[in-house]
Tab-separated table of N, CA, C and O and ligand atoms in Angstrom:
chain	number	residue	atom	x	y	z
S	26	UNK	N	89.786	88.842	177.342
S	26	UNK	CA	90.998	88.258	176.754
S	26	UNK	C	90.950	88.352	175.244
S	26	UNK	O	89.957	88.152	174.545
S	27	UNK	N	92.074	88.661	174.873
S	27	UNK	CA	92.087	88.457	173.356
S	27	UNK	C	92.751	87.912	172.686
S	27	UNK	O	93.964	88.023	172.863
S	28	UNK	N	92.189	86.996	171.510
S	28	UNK	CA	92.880	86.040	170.653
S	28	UNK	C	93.804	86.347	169.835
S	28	UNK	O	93.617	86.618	168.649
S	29	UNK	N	95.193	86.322	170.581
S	29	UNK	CA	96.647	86.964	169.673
S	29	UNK	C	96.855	86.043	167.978
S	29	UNK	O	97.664	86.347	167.102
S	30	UNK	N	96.175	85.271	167.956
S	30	UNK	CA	96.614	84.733	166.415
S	30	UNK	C	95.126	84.186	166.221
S	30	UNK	O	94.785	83.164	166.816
S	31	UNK	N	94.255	84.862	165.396
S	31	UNK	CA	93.666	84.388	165.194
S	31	UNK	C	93.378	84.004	164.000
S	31	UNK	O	93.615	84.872	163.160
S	32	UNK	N	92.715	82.479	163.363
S	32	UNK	CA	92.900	82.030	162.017
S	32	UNK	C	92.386	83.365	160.760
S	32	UNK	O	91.568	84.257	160.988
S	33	UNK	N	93.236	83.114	159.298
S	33	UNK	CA	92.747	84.367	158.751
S	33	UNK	C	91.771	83.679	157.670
S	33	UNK	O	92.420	82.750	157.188
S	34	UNK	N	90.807	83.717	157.224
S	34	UNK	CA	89.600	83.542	156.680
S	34	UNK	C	89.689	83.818	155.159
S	34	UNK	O	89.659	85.009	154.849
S	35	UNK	N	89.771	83.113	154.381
S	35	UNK	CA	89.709	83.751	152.930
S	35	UNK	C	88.562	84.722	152.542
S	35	UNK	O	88.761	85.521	151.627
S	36	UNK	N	87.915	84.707	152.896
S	36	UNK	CA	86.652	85.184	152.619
S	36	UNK	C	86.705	87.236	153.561
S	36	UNK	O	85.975	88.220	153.442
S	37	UNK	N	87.688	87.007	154.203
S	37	UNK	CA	87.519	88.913	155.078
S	37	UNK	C	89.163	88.872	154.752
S	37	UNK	O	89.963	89.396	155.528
S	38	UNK	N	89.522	88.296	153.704
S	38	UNK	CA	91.124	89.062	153.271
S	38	UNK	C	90.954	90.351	152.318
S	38	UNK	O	90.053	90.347	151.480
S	39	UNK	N	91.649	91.233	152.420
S	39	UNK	CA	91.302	92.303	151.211
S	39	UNK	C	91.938	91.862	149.519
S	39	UNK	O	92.906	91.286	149.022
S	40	UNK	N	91.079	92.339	149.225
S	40	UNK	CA	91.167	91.984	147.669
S	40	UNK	C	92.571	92.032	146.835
S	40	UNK	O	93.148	92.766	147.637
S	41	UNK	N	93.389	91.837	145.991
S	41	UNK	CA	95.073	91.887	145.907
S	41	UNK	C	94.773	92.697	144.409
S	41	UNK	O	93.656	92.795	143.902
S	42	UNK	N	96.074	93.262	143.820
S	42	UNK	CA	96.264	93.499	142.531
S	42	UNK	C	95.435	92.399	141.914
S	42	UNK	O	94.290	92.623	141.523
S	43	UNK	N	95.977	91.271	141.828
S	43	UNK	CA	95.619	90.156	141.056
S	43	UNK	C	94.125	90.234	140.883
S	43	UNK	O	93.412	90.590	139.944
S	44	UNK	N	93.887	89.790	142.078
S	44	UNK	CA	92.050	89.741	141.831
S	44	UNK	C	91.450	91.208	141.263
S	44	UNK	O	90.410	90.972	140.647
S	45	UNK	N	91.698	92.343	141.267
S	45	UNK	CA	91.569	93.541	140.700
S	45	UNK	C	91.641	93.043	139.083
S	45	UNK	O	90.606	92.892	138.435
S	46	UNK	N	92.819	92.836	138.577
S	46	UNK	CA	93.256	92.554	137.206
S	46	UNK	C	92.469	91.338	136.480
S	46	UNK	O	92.457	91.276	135.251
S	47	UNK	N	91.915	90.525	137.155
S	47	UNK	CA	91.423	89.014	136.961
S	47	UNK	C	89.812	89.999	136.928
S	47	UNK	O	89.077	89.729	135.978
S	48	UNK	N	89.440	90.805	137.673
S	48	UNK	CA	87.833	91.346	137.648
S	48	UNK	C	87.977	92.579	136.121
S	48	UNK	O	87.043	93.197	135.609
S	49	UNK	N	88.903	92.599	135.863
S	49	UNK	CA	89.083	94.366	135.444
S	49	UNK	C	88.801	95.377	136.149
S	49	UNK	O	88.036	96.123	135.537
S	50	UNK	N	89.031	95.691	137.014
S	50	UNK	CA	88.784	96.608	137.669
S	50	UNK	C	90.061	97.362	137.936
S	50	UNK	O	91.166	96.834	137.811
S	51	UNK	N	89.855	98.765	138.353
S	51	UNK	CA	90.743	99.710	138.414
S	51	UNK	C	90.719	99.723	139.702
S	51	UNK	O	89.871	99.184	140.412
S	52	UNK	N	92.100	100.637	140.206
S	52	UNK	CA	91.831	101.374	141.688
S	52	UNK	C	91.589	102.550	141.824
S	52	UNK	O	91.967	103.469	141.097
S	53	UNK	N	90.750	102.620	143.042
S	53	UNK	CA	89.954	104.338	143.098
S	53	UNK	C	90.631	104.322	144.551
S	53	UNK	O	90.593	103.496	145.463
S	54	UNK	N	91.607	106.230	144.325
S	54	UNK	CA	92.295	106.581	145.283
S	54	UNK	C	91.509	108.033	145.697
S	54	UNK	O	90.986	108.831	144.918
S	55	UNK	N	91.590	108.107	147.049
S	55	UNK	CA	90.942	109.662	147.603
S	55	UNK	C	92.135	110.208	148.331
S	55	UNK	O	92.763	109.474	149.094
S	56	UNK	N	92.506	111.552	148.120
S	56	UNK	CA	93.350	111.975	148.600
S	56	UNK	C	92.975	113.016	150.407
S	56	UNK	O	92.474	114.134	150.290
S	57	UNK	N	93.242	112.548	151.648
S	57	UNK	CA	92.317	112.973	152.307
S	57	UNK	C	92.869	114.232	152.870
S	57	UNK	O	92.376	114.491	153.968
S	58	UNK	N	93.755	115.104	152.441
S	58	UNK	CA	94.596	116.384	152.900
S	58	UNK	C	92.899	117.596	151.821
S	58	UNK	O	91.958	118.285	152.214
S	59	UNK	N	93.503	117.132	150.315
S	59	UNK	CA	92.850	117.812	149.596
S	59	UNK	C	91.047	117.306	148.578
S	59	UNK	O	90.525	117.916	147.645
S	60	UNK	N	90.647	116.229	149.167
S	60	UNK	CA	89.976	115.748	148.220
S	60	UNK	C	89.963	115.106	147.155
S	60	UNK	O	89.051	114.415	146.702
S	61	UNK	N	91.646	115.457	146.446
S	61	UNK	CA	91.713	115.018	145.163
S	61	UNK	C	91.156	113.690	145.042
S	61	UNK	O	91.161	113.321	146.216
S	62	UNK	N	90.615	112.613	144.269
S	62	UNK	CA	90.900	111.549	144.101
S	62	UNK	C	90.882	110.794	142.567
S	62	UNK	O	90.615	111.682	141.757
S	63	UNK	N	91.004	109.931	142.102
S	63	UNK	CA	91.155	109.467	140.859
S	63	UNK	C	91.348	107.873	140.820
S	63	UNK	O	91.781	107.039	141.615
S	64	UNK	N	90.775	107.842	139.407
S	64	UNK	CA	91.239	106.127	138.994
S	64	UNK	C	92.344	106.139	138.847
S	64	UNK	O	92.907	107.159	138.452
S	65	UNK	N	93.355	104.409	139.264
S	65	UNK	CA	94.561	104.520	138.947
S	65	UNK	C	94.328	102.921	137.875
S	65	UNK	O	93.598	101.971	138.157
S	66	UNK	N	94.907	103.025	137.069
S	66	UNK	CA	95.039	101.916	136.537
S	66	UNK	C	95.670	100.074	137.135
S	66	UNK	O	96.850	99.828	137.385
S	67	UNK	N	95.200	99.657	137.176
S	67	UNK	CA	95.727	98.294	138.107
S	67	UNK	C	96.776	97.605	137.670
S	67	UNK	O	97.430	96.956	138.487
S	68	UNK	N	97.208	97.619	136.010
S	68	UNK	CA	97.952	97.267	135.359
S	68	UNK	C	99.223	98.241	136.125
S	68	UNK	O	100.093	97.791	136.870
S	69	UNK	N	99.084	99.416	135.786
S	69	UNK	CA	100.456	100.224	136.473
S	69	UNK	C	100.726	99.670	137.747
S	69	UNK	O	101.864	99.311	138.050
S	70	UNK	N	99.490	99.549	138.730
S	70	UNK	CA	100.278	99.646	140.130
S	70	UNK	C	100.703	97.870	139.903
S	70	UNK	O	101.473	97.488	140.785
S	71	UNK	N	100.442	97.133	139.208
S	71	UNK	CA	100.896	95.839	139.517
S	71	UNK	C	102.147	95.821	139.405
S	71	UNK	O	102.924	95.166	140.099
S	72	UNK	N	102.535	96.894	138.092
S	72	UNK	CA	104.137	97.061	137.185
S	72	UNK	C	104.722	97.428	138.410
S	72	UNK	O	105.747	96.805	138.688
S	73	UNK	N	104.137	98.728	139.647
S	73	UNK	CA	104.839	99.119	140.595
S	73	UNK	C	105.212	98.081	141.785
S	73	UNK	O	106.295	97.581	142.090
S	74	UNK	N	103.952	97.945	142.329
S	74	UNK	CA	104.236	96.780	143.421
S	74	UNK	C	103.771	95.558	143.519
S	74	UNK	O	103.591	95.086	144.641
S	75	UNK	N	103.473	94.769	142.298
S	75	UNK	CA	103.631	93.251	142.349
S	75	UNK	C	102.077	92.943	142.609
S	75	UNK	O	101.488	93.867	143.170
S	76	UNK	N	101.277	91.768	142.290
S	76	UNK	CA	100.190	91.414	142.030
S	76	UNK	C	99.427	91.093	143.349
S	76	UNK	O	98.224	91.094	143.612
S	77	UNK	N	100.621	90.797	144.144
S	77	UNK	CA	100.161	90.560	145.429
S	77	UNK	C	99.669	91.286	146.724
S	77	UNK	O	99.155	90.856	147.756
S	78	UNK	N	99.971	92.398	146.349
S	78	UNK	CA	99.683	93.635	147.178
S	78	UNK	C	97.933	93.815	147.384
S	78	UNK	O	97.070	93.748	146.510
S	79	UNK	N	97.814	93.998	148.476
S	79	UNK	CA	96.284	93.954	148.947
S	79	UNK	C	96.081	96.107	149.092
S	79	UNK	O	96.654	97.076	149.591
S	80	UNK	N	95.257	95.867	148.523
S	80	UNK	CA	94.375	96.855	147.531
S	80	UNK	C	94.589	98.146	148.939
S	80	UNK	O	95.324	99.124	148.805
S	81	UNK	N	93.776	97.852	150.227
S	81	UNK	CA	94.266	99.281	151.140
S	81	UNK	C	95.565	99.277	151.438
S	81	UNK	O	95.821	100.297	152.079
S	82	UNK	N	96.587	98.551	151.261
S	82	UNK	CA	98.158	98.394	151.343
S	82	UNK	C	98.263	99.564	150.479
S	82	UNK	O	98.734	100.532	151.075
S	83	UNK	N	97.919	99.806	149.049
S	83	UNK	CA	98.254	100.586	148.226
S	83	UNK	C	98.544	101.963	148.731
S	83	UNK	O	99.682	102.417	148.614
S	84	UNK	N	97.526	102.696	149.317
S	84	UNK	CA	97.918	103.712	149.422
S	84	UNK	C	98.648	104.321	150.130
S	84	UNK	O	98.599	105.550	150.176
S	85	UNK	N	99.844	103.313	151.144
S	85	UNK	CA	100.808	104.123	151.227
S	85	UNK	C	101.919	104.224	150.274
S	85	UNK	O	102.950	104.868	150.469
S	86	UNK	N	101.551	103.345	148.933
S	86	UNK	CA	102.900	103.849	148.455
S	86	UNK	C	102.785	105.046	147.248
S	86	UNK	O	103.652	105.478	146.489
S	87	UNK	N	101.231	105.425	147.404
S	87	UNK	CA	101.036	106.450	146.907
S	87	UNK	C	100.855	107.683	147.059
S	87	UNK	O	101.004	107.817	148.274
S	88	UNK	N	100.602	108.815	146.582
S	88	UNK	CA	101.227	110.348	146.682
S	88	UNK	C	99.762	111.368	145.972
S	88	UNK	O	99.103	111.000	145.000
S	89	UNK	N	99.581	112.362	146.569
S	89	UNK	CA	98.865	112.756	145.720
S	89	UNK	C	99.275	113.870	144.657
S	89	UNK	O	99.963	114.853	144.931
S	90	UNK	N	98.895	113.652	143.749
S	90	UNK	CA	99.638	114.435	142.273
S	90	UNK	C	99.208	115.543	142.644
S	90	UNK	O	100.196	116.276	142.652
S	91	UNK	N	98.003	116.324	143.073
S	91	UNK	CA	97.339	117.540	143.381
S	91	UNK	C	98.190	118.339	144.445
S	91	UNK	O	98.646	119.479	144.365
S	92	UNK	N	98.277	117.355	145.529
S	92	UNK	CA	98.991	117.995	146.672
S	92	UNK	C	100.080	117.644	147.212
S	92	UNK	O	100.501	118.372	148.112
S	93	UNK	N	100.823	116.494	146.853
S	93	UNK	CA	101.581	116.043	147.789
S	93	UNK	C	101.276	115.004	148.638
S	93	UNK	O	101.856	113.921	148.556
S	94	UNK	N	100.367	115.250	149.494
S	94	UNK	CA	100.061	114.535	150.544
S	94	UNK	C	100.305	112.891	150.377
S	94	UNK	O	100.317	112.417	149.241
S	95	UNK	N	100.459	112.213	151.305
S	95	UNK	CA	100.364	110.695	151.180
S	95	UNK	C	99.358	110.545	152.084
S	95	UNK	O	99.366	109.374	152.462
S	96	UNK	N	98.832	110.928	152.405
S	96	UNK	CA	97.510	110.525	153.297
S	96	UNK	C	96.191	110.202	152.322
S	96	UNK	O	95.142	110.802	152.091
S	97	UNK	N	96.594	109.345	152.015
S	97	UNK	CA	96.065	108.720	150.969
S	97	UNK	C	94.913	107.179	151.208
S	97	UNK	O	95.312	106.134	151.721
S	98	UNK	N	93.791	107.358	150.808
S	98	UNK	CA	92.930	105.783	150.762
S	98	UNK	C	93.151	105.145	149.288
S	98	UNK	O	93.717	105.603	148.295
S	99	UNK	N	92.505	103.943	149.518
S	99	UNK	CA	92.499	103.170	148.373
S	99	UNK	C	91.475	102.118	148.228
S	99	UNK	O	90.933	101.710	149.256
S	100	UNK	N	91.196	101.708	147.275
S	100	UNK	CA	89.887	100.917	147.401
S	100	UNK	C	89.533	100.039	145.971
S	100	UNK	O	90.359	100.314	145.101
S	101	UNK	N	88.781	99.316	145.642
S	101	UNK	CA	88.795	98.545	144.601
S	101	UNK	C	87.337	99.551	143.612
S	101	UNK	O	86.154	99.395	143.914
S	102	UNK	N	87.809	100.523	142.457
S	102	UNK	CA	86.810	101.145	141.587
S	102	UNK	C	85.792	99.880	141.250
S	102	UNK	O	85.907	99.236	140.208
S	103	UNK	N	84.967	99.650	142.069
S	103	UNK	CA	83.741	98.675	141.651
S	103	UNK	C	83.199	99.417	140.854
S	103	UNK	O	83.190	100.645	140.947
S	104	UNK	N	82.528	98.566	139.710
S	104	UNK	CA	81.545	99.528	138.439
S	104	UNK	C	80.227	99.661	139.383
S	104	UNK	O	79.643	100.743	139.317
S	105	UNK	N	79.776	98.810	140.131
S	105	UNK	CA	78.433	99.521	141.148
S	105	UNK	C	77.876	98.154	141.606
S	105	UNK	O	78.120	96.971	141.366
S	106	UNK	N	77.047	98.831	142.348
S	106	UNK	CA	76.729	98.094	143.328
S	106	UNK	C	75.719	97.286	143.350
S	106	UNK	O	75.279	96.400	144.084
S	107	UNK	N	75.387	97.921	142.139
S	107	UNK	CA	73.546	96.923	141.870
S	107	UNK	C	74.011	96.055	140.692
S	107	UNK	O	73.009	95.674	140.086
S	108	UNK	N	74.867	95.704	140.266
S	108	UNK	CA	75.199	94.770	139.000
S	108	UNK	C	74.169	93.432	140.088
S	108	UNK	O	73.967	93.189	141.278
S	109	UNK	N	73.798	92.918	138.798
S	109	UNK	CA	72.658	92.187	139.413
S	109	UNK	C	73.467	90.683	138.996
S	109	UNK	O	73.798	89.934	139.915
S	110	UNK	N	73.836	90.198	137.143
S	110	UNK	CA	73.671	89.538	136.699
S	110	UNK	C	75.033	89.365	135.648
S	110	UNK	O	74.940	89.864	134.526
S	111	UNK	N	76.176	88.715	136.003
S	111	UNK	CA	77.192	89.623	134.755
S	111	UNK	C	76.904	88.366	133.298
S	111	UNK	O	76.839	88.564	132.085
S	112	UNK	N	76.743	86.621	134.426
S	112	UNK	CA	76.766	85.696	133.830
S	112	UNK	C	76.219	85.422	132.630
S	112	UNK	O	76.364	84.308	132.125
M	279	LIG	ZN1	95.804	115.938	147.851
Protein backbone atom coordinates (compact mmCIF):
# COMPACT_ATOMS: atom_id res chain seq x y z
CA UNK A 1 0.00 0.00 0.00
CA UNK A 2 1.04 3.38 -0.53
CA UNK A 3 0.88 6.56 1.38
CA UNK A 4 -1.06 9.02 -1.10
CA UNK A 5 -0.23 12.24 1.04
CA UNK A 6 2.48 11.92 2.73
CA UNK A 7 3.77 14.74 5.31
CA UNK A 8 6.53 16.97 3.43
CA UNK A 9 9.65 17.38 5.66
CA UNK A 10 11.61 20.58 5.58
CA UNK A 11 14.65 19.08 5.69
CA UNK A 12 14.21 16.64 1.87
CA UNK A 13 12.51 19.89 0.19
CA UNK A 14 14.76 21.07 -2.69
CA UNK A 15 16.58 24.08 -2.20
CA UNK A 16 14.53 27.49 -3.80
CA UNK A 17 16.05 30.61 -5.64
CA UNK A 18 15.96 32.24 -2.30
CA UNK A 19 18.07 29.94 -0.36
CA UNK A 20 20.55 29.89 -3.49
CA UNK A 21 20.71 33.89 -3.22
CA UNK A 22 20.79 33.93 0.77
CA UNK A 23 24.07 31.14 0.28
CA UNK A 24 25.50 33.00 -2.89
CA UNK A 25 25.46 30.50 -4.84
CA UNK A 26 24.85 30.18 -8.52
CA UNK A 27 22.99 27.58 -10.63
CA UNK A 28 24.86 24.87 -12.49
CA UNK A 29 22.86 23.68 -15.64
CA UNK A 30 23.91 20.42 -17.87
CA UNK A 31 22.51 20.26 -21.06
CA UNK A 32 21.75 16.40 -21.64
CA UNK A 33 21.10 16.30 -25.73
CA UNK A 34 24.72 17.98 -26.08
CA UNK A 35 26.76 18.18 -22.89
CA UNK A 36 26.76 21.78 -22.90
CA UNK A 37 26.53 23.00 -19.39
CA UNK A 38 27.19 26.30 -17.52
CA UNK A 39 26.76 28.62 -14.50
CA UNK A 40 23.64 30.59 -14.56
CA UNK A 41 23.49 33.40 -12.35
CA UNK A 42 20.70 33.14 -9.49
CA UNK A 43 20.05 36.76 -9.46
CA UNK A 44 18.78 36.42 -13.27
CA UNK A 45 16.77 33.34 -12.83
CA UNK A 46 15.09 34.94 -9.68
CA UNK A 47 14.36 38.24 -12.14
CA UNK A 48 12.88 35.25 -14.43
CA UNK A 49 10.92 33.03 -12.19
CA UNK A 50 10.51 34.38 -8.72
CA UNK A 51 12.52 33.36 -5.52
CA UNK A 52 10.42 30.63 -4.89
CA UNK A 53 11.11 28.28 -7.49
CA UNK A 54 12.86 25.06 -6.31
CA UNK A 55 16.21 24.76 -7.99
CA UNK A 56 15.38 21.14 -10.25
CA UNK A 57 11.99 23.02 -11.22
CA UNK A 58 14.43 25.28 -13.09
CA UNK A 59 15.32 23.46 -15.78
CA UNK A 60 12.37 23.23 -17.52
CA UNK A 61 12.14 26.66 -18.10
CA UNK A 62 15.39 26.55 -19.52
CA UNK A 63 16.94 26.03 -23.07
CA UNK A 64 20.19 25.22 -24.12
CA UNK A 65 22.08 28.18 -25.82
CA UNK A 66 24.48 25.50 -27.60
CA UNK A 67 21.70 23.40 -28.89
CA UNK A 68 18.39 24.10 -28.36
CA UNK A 69 17.48 21.33 -26.44
CA UNK A 70 15.38 21.72 -23.18
CA UNK A 71 16.34 18.57 -21.83
CA UNK A 72 17.92 20.22 -19.47
CA UNK A 73 19.20 19.48 -15.44
CA UNK A 74 19.72 21.84 -12.81
CA UNK A 75 21.28 21.87 -9.59
CA UNK A 76 22.61 24.21 -6.86
CA UNK A 77 26.73 25.29 -8.17
CA UNK A 78 28.00 24.25 -4.58
CA UNK A 79 31.67 25.75 -4.23
CA UNK A 80 32.59 21.94 -2.93
CA UNK A 81 32.16 19.56 -0.98
CA UNK A 82 34.84 19.50 1.55
CA UNK A 83 34.23 23.18 2.85
CA UNK A 84 34.88 22.13 6.28
CA UNK A 85 34.48 25.47 8.30
CA UNK A 86 32.88 28.81 6.72
CA UNK A 87 32.10 30.19 10.45
ZN1 LIG B 1 22.65 21.28 -25.67
Amino acid sequence: MRHAAMPRRPDTEPATLADLARENINVWAWCESCCHHGVIETALLIARLGPASPVPDLARHLRCSACGSKDLHARPDWPSLGVVARH
